[in-house]
C-alpha cells in the first residue's frame, strides 16, 4: 500500500457556506411547504408532519426570517465564487455532449469520480443549483412584493406566474438535492471531505500532480 | 389556534419599540443559525418554544421596518381590464359565510376616533355623496391565492384630509361589525389607491364582501383590508390586529 497524504479540496469558506445553505434551504423548503398547503397550487398537499412552522403564521415567520440568511449566505457565495475564481476553476467549462455522456455513464454505473475535480455533468448540476437558488430568491421576492418590485413581478409573469416559478424552481432544487445526497452517500468520502475539507490521496506520483491528472484507478470511484 | 404571549401592555411596547427592535435584531442574528440547526433536530414543535418565538417575532418586526422602507408611496398597484375580473370572487373571513354580519345601512354610522379633528359620525348617504373613484386590482391573500376585483368608493387620503386627521400620526386602526380589527401605517392610508370602498363590481357592497364599508388597499394583503368597518381611529400607539396579534406580520405589504 502507498503512503497517503491529505489535500484540501474544499476551502473552509465553501464548507461553511455549504452547511449554512443546507440548514437554511431545509428550513425555507419545509416552511414553504406549509405555506403552499394554505392554498395549494395543485391537487396535493405536503404531509403536515414534515412541514415547519405549525400553522400558516408560524411557517411565514420562519420563511421570512430565513429568507435573509439565504440571501446573505448566497450573496457571499456568489461574490466569493466570482472574485476568487472558484466558479471558473471548478465549474467551467461545461460541455453539453460531455454532460450527456456522463449522464449515460452514471446510468450504467461507469461514471468515474475524482475528488476535487468535477465532471461536466457535475459542473452543469452545480451551476444549475446556483441558478435555481437565484431564481427562487427572485420569484420569492416577486411573490412577496408584486407592487413594490413590479419589474420583478413582470419578469416572472405577474403574481400568479411568480408563484408557479417559485414552486417549480423549488421542485427542481429538491430534485438536485435528492441526486446530490444520493451520490454523496454512495461515495461516503465525499461527504467527509465537505466536512473536513480534506481527501486522502496516494503520495506517489509526485506532489505537484493536480487532481485532474490523478489516474482514476487511484482516486476515482465508480459510481 | 395558539395565541402568542405578546403581553397586554401595548403602550409600554410602543414606547420601548426602538430598544426592543435593537435587542431583537441582535437576538435574530445570533440565534438564527443555531435555531435553524435546532429546528431540524426537533421539528415544528420548536416554533412554539419561547426563545424561538421571540427570535421569529423579532425577525417579523425587522420585516415591518424593511417593508416600510421598501414602500414607495407613489408606486401604483397594477390595474387590470374589466375582462380579467375573477368570477366568482372568493369569500374569506375568520368565520363561515353563514356568520357574515347583517348591518342595517339605514342606521349605520361610521365613528371617528383618536387624532381626528372632526369626530362627527358619518352616515352611509354622506359617504356616498363624496367624490367616488374605482379600481380593478389584484387582491392577494396571505394564504397565497389571489383574485382580481373591482372596488369603488372614496379615496381614503381625501377622507382623512376632510375630517382633519393628523396625517403625521403613525397608525390608522379599524374596528369592524364582525369584531375583526386591524391597522395600517399612515403611508399606506395616504396611498392614492387606498379606498374606503362602498361598491364591489359596480354594485352596493354585498354583505360577504364587507357591507356597508370596507377598506380597499391593493398594496396590502387581504387581511389588511377590513370589512364591515364601524370605526376608524388615528393613533401613535401600535394598535395590532386580529391576525397580527396571533403572529401574522403586521406590515404585510405587497
Short mmCIF file of N, CA and C in Angstrom, two decimals, chain B residues 70-236:
data_model
loop_
_atom_site.label_atom_id
_atom_site.label_comp_id
_atom_site.label_asym_id
_atom_site.label_seq_id
_atom_site.Cartn_x
_atom_site.Cartn_y
_atom_site.Cartn_z
N UNK B 70 -39.22 49.82 1.94
CA UNK B 70 -39.38 49.43 0.54
C UNK B 70 -40.62 50.07 -0.09
N UNK B 71 -41.58 50.47 0.78
CA UNK B 71 -42.85 51.00 0.29
C UNK B 71 -42.65 52.35 -0.39
N UNK B 72 -43.06 52.41 -1.66
CA UNK B 72 -42.97 53.65 -2.42
C UNK B 72 -44.38 54.26 -2.47
N UNK B 73 -44.58 55.43 -1.80
CA UNK B 73 -45.94 55.98 -1.70
C UNK B 73 -46.56 56.33 -3.05
N UNK B 74 -45.72 56.48 -4.08
CA UNK B 74 -46.29 56.84 -5.38
C UNK B 74 -46.36 55.66 -6.34
N UNK B 75 -45.88 54.49 -5.90
CA UNK B 75 -45.90 53.30 -6.76
C UNK B 75 -47.32 52.71 -6.78
N UNK B 76 -47.95 52.70 -7.96
CA UNK B 76 -49.33 52.22 -8.05
C UNK B 76 -49.37 50.72 -8.32
N UNK B 77 -50.34 50.05 -7.69
CA UNK B 77 -50.58 48.63 -7.99
C UNK B 77 -51.13 48.56 -9.41
N UNK B 78 -50.78 47.48 -10.10
CA UNK B 78 -51.22 47.28 -11.48
C UNK B 78 -52.76 47.23 -11.54
N UNK B 79 -53.31 47.92 -12.57
CA UNK B 79 -54.76 47.85 -12.76
C UNK B 79 -55.05 46.96 -13.97
N UNK B 80 -56.12 46.21 -13.91
CA UNK B 80 -56.43 45.20 -14.94
C UNK B 80 -57.69 45.61 -15.70
N UNK B 81 -57.84 45.09 -16.94
CA UNK B 81 -59.10 45.34 -17.66
C UNK B 81 -60.27 44.60 -16.98
N UNK B 82 -61.48 45.14 -17.15
CA UNK B 82 -62.66 44.53 -16.52
C UNK B 82 -62.81 43.05 -16.85
N UNK B 83 -62.36 42.68 -18.07
CA UNK B 83 -62.50 41.30 -18.52
C UNK B 83 -61.72 40.30 -17.68
N UNK B 84 -60.75 40.80 -16.92
CA UNK B 84 -59.92 39.88 -16.13
C UNK B 84 -60.43 39.69 -14.70
N UNK B 85 -61.59 40.32 -14.39
CA UNK B 85 -62.14 40.20 -13.04
C UNK B 85 -62.49 38.74 -12.73
N UNK B 86 -62.10 38.29 -11.54
CA UNK B 86 -62.31 36.90 -11.12
C UNK B 86 -63.78 36.68 -10.74
N UNK B 87 -64.40 35.69 -11.42
CA UNK B 87 -65.80 35.37 -11.11
C UNK B 87 -65.97 33.87 -10.90
N UNK B 88 -66.54 33.39 -9.82
CA UNK B 88 -66.99 34.21 -8.70
C UNK B 88 -65.82 34.63 -7.84
N UNK B 89 -65.96 35.78 -7.20
CA UNK B 89 -64.89 36.28 -6.34
C UNK B 89 -64.95 35.52 -5.02
N UNK B 90 -63.76 35.03 -4.53
CA UNK B 90 -63.80 34.21 -3.31
C UNK B 90 -64.28 34.97 -2.07
N UNK B 91 -64.96 34.23 -1.19
CA UNK B 91 -65.32 34.78 0.12
C UNK B 91 -64.27 34.30 1.10
N UNK B 92 -63.83 35.17 1.99
CA UNK B 92 -62.85 34.76 3.00
C UNK B 92 -63.03 35.60 4.26
N UNK B 93 -63.02 34.96 5.40
CA UNK B 93 -63.11 35.64 6.69
C UNK B 93 -62.64 34.65 7.75
N UNK B 94 -62.59 35.08 9.00
CA UNK B 94 -62.17 34.14 10.05
C UNK B 94 -63.34 33.29 10.53
N UNK B 95 -64.49 33.46 9.83
CA UNK B 95 -65.69 32.69 10.15
C UNK B 95 -66.35 32.24 8.85
N UNK B 96 -67.36 31.41 8.97
CA UNK B 96 -68.07 30.85 7.83
C UNK B 96 -69.00 31.89 7.20
N UNK B 97 -69.31 31.68 5.91
CA UNK B 97 -70.16 32.59 5.16
C UNK B 97 -71.51 32.85 5.86
N UNK B 98 -72.00 31.81 6.56
CA UNK B 98 -73.31 31.95 7.24
C UNK B 98 -73.25 32.92 8.42
N UNK B 99 -72.04 33.25 8.86
CA UNK B 99 -71.87 34.14 10.03
C UNK B 99 -71.61 35.60 9.63
N UNK B 100 -71.71 35.89 8.33
CA UNK B 100 -71.47 37.26 7.86
C UNK B 100 -72.44 38.22 8.57
N UNK B 101 -71.95 39.30 9.17
CA UNK B 101 -72.83 40.19 9.93
C UNK B 101 -73.83 40.92 9.02
N UNK B 102 -75.06 41.08 9.50
CA UNK B 102 -76.08 41.83 8.76
C UNK B 102 -76.11 43.24 9.35
N UNK B 103 -75.54 44.18 8.62
CA UNK B 103 -75.50 45.56 9.10
C UNK B 103 -76.66 46.32 8.45
N UNK B 104 -77.39 47.09 9.24
CA UNK B 104 -78.51 47.89 8.72
C UNK B 104 -77.94 49.22 8.19
N UNK B 105 -77.95 49.37 6.88
CA UNK B 105 -77.37 50.54 6.24
C UNK B 105 -78.07 51.84 6.60
N UNK B 106 -79.37 51.77 6.98
CA UNK B 106 -80.13 52.99 7.28
C UNK B 106 -79.70 53.62 8.60
N UNK B 107 -79.33 52.77 9.56
CA UNK B 107 -78.93 53.34 10.86
C UNK B 107 -77.41 53.31 11.07
N UNK B 108 -76.72 52.76 10.07
CA UNK B 108 -75.26 52.64 10.17
C UNK B 108 -74.60 54.01 10.33
N UNK B 109 -73.59 54.05 11.20
CA UNK B 109 -72.78 55.26 11.34
C UNK B 109 -71.31 54.87 11.45
N UNK B 110 -70.50 55.60 10.71
CA UNK B 110 -69.05 55.40 10.82
C UNK B 110 -68.50 56.33 11.88
N UNK B 111 -67.91 55.75 12.91
CA UNK B 111 -67.35 56.54 14.00
C UNK B 111 -65.90 56.93 13.70
N UNK B 112 -65.52 58.10 14.16
CA UNK B 112 -64.12 58.52 14.02
C UNK B 112 -63.55 58.78 15.41
N UNK B 113 -62.37 58.24 15.67
CA UNK B 113 -61.78 58.33 17.00
C UNK B 113 -60.31 58.72 16.90
N UNK B 114 -59.73 59.09 18.03
CA UNK B 114 -58.29 59.35 18.09
C UNK B 114 -57.92 60.72 17.54
N UNK B 115 -56.80 60.77 16.84
CA UNK B 115 -56.22 62.04 16.41
C UNK B 115 -56.91 62.57 15.15
N UNK B 116 -58.21 62.89 15.32
CA UNK B 116 -59.03 63.40 14.22
C UNK B 116 -59.73 64.66 14.72
N UNK B 117 -59.72 65.73 13.91
CA UNK B 117 -60.29 67.00 14.36
C UNK B 117 -61.82 66.93 14.42
N UNK B 118 -62.45 66.46 13.33
CA UNK B 118 -63.92 66.41 13.30
C UNK B 118 -64.41 64.99 13.51
N UNK B 119 -64.88 64.75 14.73
CA UNK B 119 -65.23 63.37 15.10
C UNK B 119 -66.70 63.04 14.85
N UNK B 120 -67.42 63.96 14.17
CA UNK B 120 -68.84 63.71 13.87
C UNK B 120 -68.96 62.42 13.05
N UNK B 121 -69.87 61.49 13.50
CA UNK B 121 -70.02 60.23 12.76
C UNK B 121 -70.60 60.45 11.36
N UNK B 122 -70.31 59.52 10.46
CA UNK B 122 -70.75 59.63 9.08
C UNK B 122 -71.82 58.58 8.78
N UNK B 123 -72.91 59.06 8.14
CA UNK B 123 -73.94 58.12 7.66
C UNK B 123 -73.51 57.63 6.28
N UNK B 124 -74.10 56.51 5.88
CA UNK B 124 -73.75 55.90 4.60
C UNK B 124 -74.01 56.86 3.43
N UNK B 125 -75.14 57.57 3.51
CA UNK B 125 -75.51 58.51 2.43
C UNK B 125 -74.48 59.63 2.29
N UNK B 126 -73.97 60.08 3.42
CA UNK B 126 -72.96 61.15 3.38
C UNK B 126 -71.68 60.67 2.73
N UNK B 127 -71.31 59.43 3.03
CA UNK B 127 -70.11 58.87 2.41
C UNK B 127 -70.31 58.71 0.90
N UNK B 128 -71.53 58.30 0.52
CA UNK B 128 -71.83 58.08 -0.90
C UNK B 128 -71.87 59.41 -1.66
N UNK B 129 -72.08 60.51 -0.93
CA UNK B 129 -72.16 61.83 -1.58
C UNK B 129 -70.77 62.42 -1.87
N UNK B 130 -69.74 61.82 -1.28
CA UNK B 130 -68.38 62.32 -1.52
C UNK B 130 -67.91 61.88 -2.91
N UNK B 131 -66.91 62.57 -3.50
CA UNK B 131 -66.38 62.14 -4.80
C UNK B 131 -65.93 60.67 -4.76
N UNK B 132 -66.31 59.92 -5.80
CA UNK B 132 -66.04 58.48 -5.83
C UNK B 132 -64.99 58.15 -6.91
N UNK B 133 -64.28 57.08 -6.68
CA UNK B 133 -63.33 56.59 -7.68
C UNK B 133 -63.40 55.05 -7.66
N UNK B 134 -62.87 54.41 -8.71
CA UNK B 134 -62.91 52.94 -8.70
C UNK B 134 -61.61 52.37 -9.27
N UNK B 135 -61.39 51.09 -9.02
CA UNK B 135 -60.16 50.43 -9.46
C UNK B 135 -60.43 48.95 -9.70
N UNK B 136 -59.70 48.37 -10.68
CA UNK B 136 -59.70 46.92 -10.88
C UNK B 136 -58.29 46.44 -10.55
N UNK B 137 -58.16 45.84 -9.38
CA UNK B 137 -56.82 45.46 -8.90
C UNK B 137 -56.82 44.04 -8.36
N UNK B 138 -55.61 43.53 -8.13
CA UNK B 138 -55.46 42.17 -7.62
C UNK B 138 -55.45 42.17 -6.09
N UNK B 139 -56.33 41.33 -5.55
CA UNK B 139 -56.44 41.15 -4.11
C UNK B 139 -55.62 39.89 -3.78
N UNK B 140 -54.59 40.04 -2.95
CA UNK B 140 -53.71 38.91 -2.64
C UNK B 140 -53.89 38.50 -1.19
N UNK B 141 -54.21 37.22 -1.01
CA UNK B 141 -54.44 36.71 0.35
C UNK B 141 -53.12 36.19 0.93
N UNK B 142 -52.98 36.31 2.23
CA UNK B 142 -51.78 35.80 2.92
C UNK B 142 -51.65 34.29 2.73
N UNK B 143 -52.77 33.63 2.41
CA UNK B 143 -52.74 32.18 2.16
C UNK B 143 -52.06 31.85 0.83
N UNK B 144 -51.97 32.85 -0.06
CA UNK B 144 -51.29 32.63 -1.33
C UNK B 144 -52.17 32.86 -2.55
N UNK B 145 -53.49 32.62 -2.43
CA UNK B 145 -54.34 32.80 -3.60
C UNK B 145 -54.53 34.29 -3.89
N UNK B 146 -54.93 34.59 -5.12
CA UNK B 146 -55.22 35.98 -5.46
C UNK B 146 -56.45 36.01 -6.36
N UNK B 147 -57.10 37.15 -6.40
CA UNK B 147 -58.28 37.33 -7.25
C UNK B 147 -58.38 38.79 -7.65
N UNK B 148 -58.84 39.03 -8.88
CA UNK B 148 -58.95 40.40 -9.37
C UNK B 148 -60.39 40.85 -9.21
N UNK B 149 -60.56 42.03 -8.60
CA UNK B 149 -61.90 42.55 -8.35
C UNK B 149 -61.98 44.03 -8.64
N UNK B 150 -63.22 44.53 -8.68
CA UNK B 150 -63.43 45.95 -8.92
C UNK B 150 -64.09 46.58 -7.71
N UNK B 151 -63.42 47.56 -7.13
CA UNK B 151 -63.94 48.24 -5.96
C UNK B 151 -64.10 49.73 -6.27
N UNK B 152 -65.15 50.32 -5.69
CA UNK B 152 -65.36 51.75 -5.87
C UNK B 152 -65.64 52.40 -4.53
N UNK B 153 -65.28 53.68 -4.40
CA UNK B 153 -65.54 54.37 -3.14
C UNK B 153 -64.76 55.67 -3.03
N UNK B 154 -64.55 56.07 -1.80
CA UNK B 154 -63.92 57.35 -1.52
C UNK B 154 -62.42 57.14 -1.32
N UNK B 155 -61.63 57.95 -1.97
CA UNK B 155 -60.17 57.86 -1.76
C UNK B 155 -59.90 58.17 -0.28
N UNK B 156 -59.22 57.24 0.39
CA UNK B 156 -59.06 57.34 1.84
C UNK B 156 -58.28 58.60 2.24
N UNK B 157 -57.28 58.98 1.43
CA UNK B 157 -56.48 60.16 1.77
C UNK B 157 -57.37 61.41 1.74
N UNK B 158 -58.30 61.50 0.74
CA UNK B 158 -59.24 62.63 0.69
C UNK B 158 -60.08 62.67 1.96
N UNK B 159 -60.56 61.49 2.35
CA UNK B 159 -61.42 61.42 3.53
C UNK B 159 -60.66 61.85 4.79
N UNK B 160 -59.43 61.36 4.93
CA UNK B 160 -58.63 61.71 6.11
C UNK B 160 -58.36 63.21 6.17
N UNK B 161 -58.08 63.83 4.99
CA UNK B 161 -57.88 65.29 4.95
C UNK B 161 -59.15 66.00 5.37
N UNK B 162 -60.29 65.53 4.83
CA UNK B 162 -61.59 66.17 5.04
C UNK B 162 -61.98 66.21 6.52
N UNK B 163 -61.67 65.11 7.25
CA UNK B 163 -62.06 65.06 8.66
C UNK B 163 -60.96 65.61 9.57
N UNK B 164 -59.90 66.09 8.96
CA UNK B 164 -58.83 66.70 9.76
C UNK B 164 -58.03 65.70 10.57
N UNK B 165 -57.76 64.55 9.96
CA UNK B 165 -56.94 63.54 10.65
C UNK B 165 -55.50 64.04 10.74
N UNK B 166 -54.82 63.69 11.82
CA UNK B 166 -53.41 64.01 11.95
C UNK B 166 -52.63 63.02 11.08
N UNK B 167 -52.26 63.47 9.87
CA UNK B 167 -51.61 62.54 8.94
C UNK B 167 -50.12 62.35 9.24
N UNK B 168 -49.65 63.01 10.32
CA UNK B 168 -48.29 62.74 10.76
C UNK B 168 -48.27 61.60 11.79
N UNK B 169 -49.47 61.16 12.18
CA UNK B 169 -49.55 60.04 13.13
C UNK B 169 -49.07 58.76 12.44
N UNK B 170 -48.75 57.74 13.24
CA UNK B 170 -48.15 56.53 12.66
C UNK B 170 -49.17 55.54 12.12
N UNK B 171 -50.30 55.39 12.84
CA UNK B 171 -51.20 54.29 12.53
C UNK B 171 -52.63 54.75 12.28
N UNK B 172 -53.32 53.97 11.43
CA UNK B 172 -54.77 54.10 11.30
C UNK B 172 -55.37 52.74 11.65
N UNK B 173 -56.26 52.73 12.64
CA UNK B 173 -56.86 51.48 13.09
C UNK B 173 -58.32 51.37 12.65
N UNK B 174 -58.80 50.13 12.54
CA UNK B 174 -60.18 49.89 12.11
C UNK B 174 -60.86 48.92 13.06
N UNK B 175 -62.12 49.25 13.41
CA UNK B 175 -62.94 48.32 14.19
C UNK B 175 -64.11 47.93 13.31
N UNK B 176 -64.51 46.67 13.38
CA UNK B 176 -65.49 46.16 12.43
C UNK B 176 -66.69 45.54 13.12
N UNK B 177 -67.81 45.45 12.37
CA UNK B 177 -69.06 44.92 12.91
C UNK B 177 -68.95 43.43 13.25
N UNK B 178 -67.96 42.74 12.68
CA UNK B 178 -67.79 41.31 12.96
C UNK B 178 -66.72 41.06 14.02
N UNK B 179 -66.40 42.10 14.80
CA UNK B 179 -65.40 42.04 15.86
C UNK B 179 -63.98 41.90 15.32
N UNK B 180 -63.83 41.97 14.01
CA UNK B 180 -62.49 41.97 13.42
C UNK B 180 -61.88 43.34 13.68
N UNK B 181 -60.58 43.40 13.76
CA UNK B 181 -59.89 44.68 13.90
C UNK B 181 -58.53 44.56 13.26
N UNK B 182 -58.03 45.64 12.71
CA UNK B 182 -56.69 45.64 12.14
C UNK B 182 -56.20 47.08 12.07
N UNK B 183 -54.98 47.27 11.57
CA UNK B 183 -54.44 48.63 11.48
C UNK B 183 -53.42 48.68 10.37
N UNK B 184 -53.23 49.87 9.81
CA UNK B 184 -52.23 50.05 8.75
C UNK B 184 -51.36 51.27 9.07
N UNK B 185 -50.25 51.37 8.37
CA UNK B 185 -49.35 52.51 8.52
C UNK B 185 -49.94 53.71 7.80
N UNK B 186 -49.59 54.91 8.24
CA UNK B 186 -50.15 56.13 7.65
C UNK B 186 -49.78 56.26 6.17
N UNK B 187 -48.57 55.85 5.80
CA UNK B 187 -48.14 55.97 4.40
C UNK B 187 -49.08 55.19 3.48
N UNK B 188 -49.46 54.01 3.89
CA UNK B 188 -50.39 53.21 3.08
C UNK B 188 -51.79 53.84 3.10
N UNK B 189 -52.19 54.37 4.26
CA UNK B 189 -53.51 55.02 4.35
C UNK B 189 -53.61 56.17 3.35
N UNK B 190 -52.48 56.85 3.11
CA UNK B 190 -52.48 58.02 2.23
C UNK B 190 -52.18 57.66 0.76
N UNK B 191 -51.95 56.37 0.49
CA UNK B 191 -51.64 55.93 -0.88
C UNK B 191 -52.86 56.21 -1.78
N UNK B 192 -52.60 56.71 -3.02
CA UNK B 192 -53.73 57.11 -3.89
C UNK B 192 -54.71 55.98 -4.22
N UNK B 193 -54.29 54.71 -4.12
CA UNK B 193 -55.21 53.61 -4.44
C UNK B 193 -55.91 53.04 -3.21
N UNK B 194 -55.66 53.60 -2.04
CA UNK B 194 -56.33 53.12 -0.84
C UNK B 194 -57.71 53.77 -0.74
N UNK B 195 -58.75 52.94 -0.77
CA UNK B 195 -60.13 53.45 -0.81
C UNK B 195 -60.93 53.02 0.40
N UNK B 196 -61.91 53.86 0.77
CA UNK B 196 -63.00 53.41 1.63
C UNK B 196 -64.05 52.93 0.64
N UNK B 197 -64.13 51.62 0.45
CA UNK B 197 -64.96 51.09 -0.63
C UNK B 197 -66.41 50.95 -0.22
N UNK B 198 -67.29 51.42 -1.12
CA UNK B 198 -68.74 51.33 -0.92
C UNK B 198 -69.38 50.39 -1.94
N UNK B 199 -68.62 50.08 -3.02
CA UNK B 199 -69.18 49.20 -4.05
C UNK B 199 -68.19 48.09 -4.40
N UNK B 200 -68.77 47.00 -4.90
CA UNK B 200 -67.97 45.90 -5.44
C UNK B 200 -68.60 45.52 -6.78
N UNK B 201 -67.81 45.44 -7.84
CA UNK B 201 -68.31 45.15 -9.19
C UNK B 201 -69.45 46.12 -9.56
N UNK B 202 -69.26 47.40 -9.27
CA UNK B 202 -70.20 48.48 -9.62
C UNK B 202 -71.54 48.41 -8.89
N UNK B 203 -71.66 47.54 -7.89
CA UNK B 203 -72.91 47.47 -7.13
C UNK B 203 -72.62 47.70 -5.66
N UNK B 204 -73.67 48.05 -4.90
CA UNK B 204 -73.51 48.24 -3.46
C UNK B 204 -72.78 47.03 -2.89
N UNK B 205 -71.84 47.30 -2.02
CA UNK B 205 -71.01 46.24 -1.44
C UNK B 205 -71.89 45.12 -0.88
N UNK B 206 -71.76 43.88 -1.43
CA UNK B 206 -72.56 42.78 -0.86
C UNK B 206 -72.09 42.46 0.56
N UNK B 207 -72.97 41.86 1.36
CA UNK B 207 -72.64 41.57 2.76
C UNK B 207 -71.35 40.78 2.88
N UNK B 208 -71.16 39.75 2.03
CA UNK B 208 -69.98 38.89 2.22
C UNK B 208 -68.67 39.59 1.82
N UNK B 209 -68.79 40.71 1.09
CA UNK B 209 -67.57 41.45 0.74
C UNK B 209 -67.43 42.72 1.57
N UNK B 210 -68.26 42.85 2.62
CA UNK B 210 -67.98 43.89 3.61
C UNK B 210 -68.99 45.01 3.78
N UNK B 211 -70.29 44.82 3.36
CA UNK B 211 -71.28 45.88 3.53
C UNK B 211 -71.28 46.38 4.96
N UNK B 212 -71.37 47.66 5.21
CA UNK B 212 -71.58 48.72 4.22
C UNK B 212 -70.28 49.38 3.74
N UNK B 213 -69.19 49.16 4.47
CA UNK B 213 -67.97 49.89 4.15
C UNK B 213 -66.76 49.01 4.44
N UNK B 214 -65.83 48.96 3.47
CA UNK B 214 -64.60 48.21 3.71
C UNK B 214 -63.41 49.04 3.24
N UNK B 215 -62.24 48.64 3.67
CA UNK B 215 -61.04 49.28 3.16
C UNK B 215 -60.55 48.48 1.96
N UNK B 216 -60.13 49.18 0.92
CA UNK B 216 -59.51 48.51 -0.22
C UNK B 216 -58.14 49.13 -0.44
N UNK B 217 -57.09 48.37 -0.09
CA UNK B 217 -55.71 48.83 -0.27
C UNK B 217 -54.96 47.77 -1.06
N UNK B 218 -54.78 47.98 -2.38
CA UNK B 218 -54.12 46.95 -3.20
C UNK B 218 -52.62 46.79 -2.90
N UNK B 219 -52.08 47.66 -2.04
CA UNK B 219 -50.68 47.50 -1.64
C UNK B 219 -50.56 46.72 -0.33
N UNK B 220 -51.69 46.15 0.11
CA UNK B 220 -51.68 45.33 1.33
C UNK B 220 -52.30 43.96 1.05
N UNK B 221 -51.91 42.95 1.85
CA UNK B 221 -52.54 41.65 1.76
C UNK B 221 -54.00 41.76 2.20
N UNK B 222 -54.79 40.75 1.82
CA UNK B 222 -56.23 40.77 2.06
C UNK B 222 -56.64 41.06 3.50
N UNK B 223 -55.94 40.44 4.47
CA UNK B 223 -56.39 40.61 5.87
C UNK B 223 -56.15 42.02 6.40
N UNK B 224 -55.41 42.85 5.63
CA UNK B 224 -55.24 44.26 5.99
C UNK B 224 -56.29 45.13 5.31
N UNK B 225 -57.30 44.50 4.69
CA UNK B 225 -58.40 45.21 4.01
C UNK B 225 -59.69 44.91 4.77
N UNK B 226 -59.88 45.50 5.96
CA UNK B 226 -61.01 45.12 6.81
C UNK B 226 -62.36 45.40 6.17
N UNK B 227 -63.34 44.52 6.50
CA UNK B 227 -64.72 44.66 6.01
C UNK B 227 -65.62 45.14 7.15
N UNK B 228 -66.83 45.59 6.80
CA UNK B 228 -67.86 46.00 7.79
C UNK B 228 -67.28 47.00 8.80
N UNK B 229 -66.54 48.00 8.30
CA UNK B 229 -65.88 48.95 9.21
C UNK B 229 -66.93 49.79 9.95
N UNK B 230 -66.80 49.86 11.28
CA UNK B 230 -67.71 50.69 12.08
C UNK B 230 -66.99 51.88 12.70
N UNK B 231 -65.68 51.76 12.87
CA UNK B 231 -64.94 52.87 13.46
C UNK B 231 -63.53 52.93 12.88
N UNK B 232 -63.07 54.17 12.68
CA UNK B 232 -61.70 54.40 12.22
C UNK B 232 -61.02 55.27 13.26
N UNK B 233 -59.81 54.91 13.66
CA UNK B 233 -59.08 55.75 14.61
C UNK B 233 -57.65 55.98 14.17
N UNK B 234 -57.18 57.19 14.48
CA UNK B 234 -55.81 57.59 14.12
C UNK B 234 -55.02 57.66 15.42
N UNK B 235 -53.85 57.03 15.44
CA UNK B 235 -53.13 56.91 16.71
C UNK B 235 -51.63 56.75 16.49
N UNK B 236 -50.87 57.01 17.54
CA UNK B 236 -49.44 56.74 17.51
C UNK B 236 -49.10 55.50 18.33
#
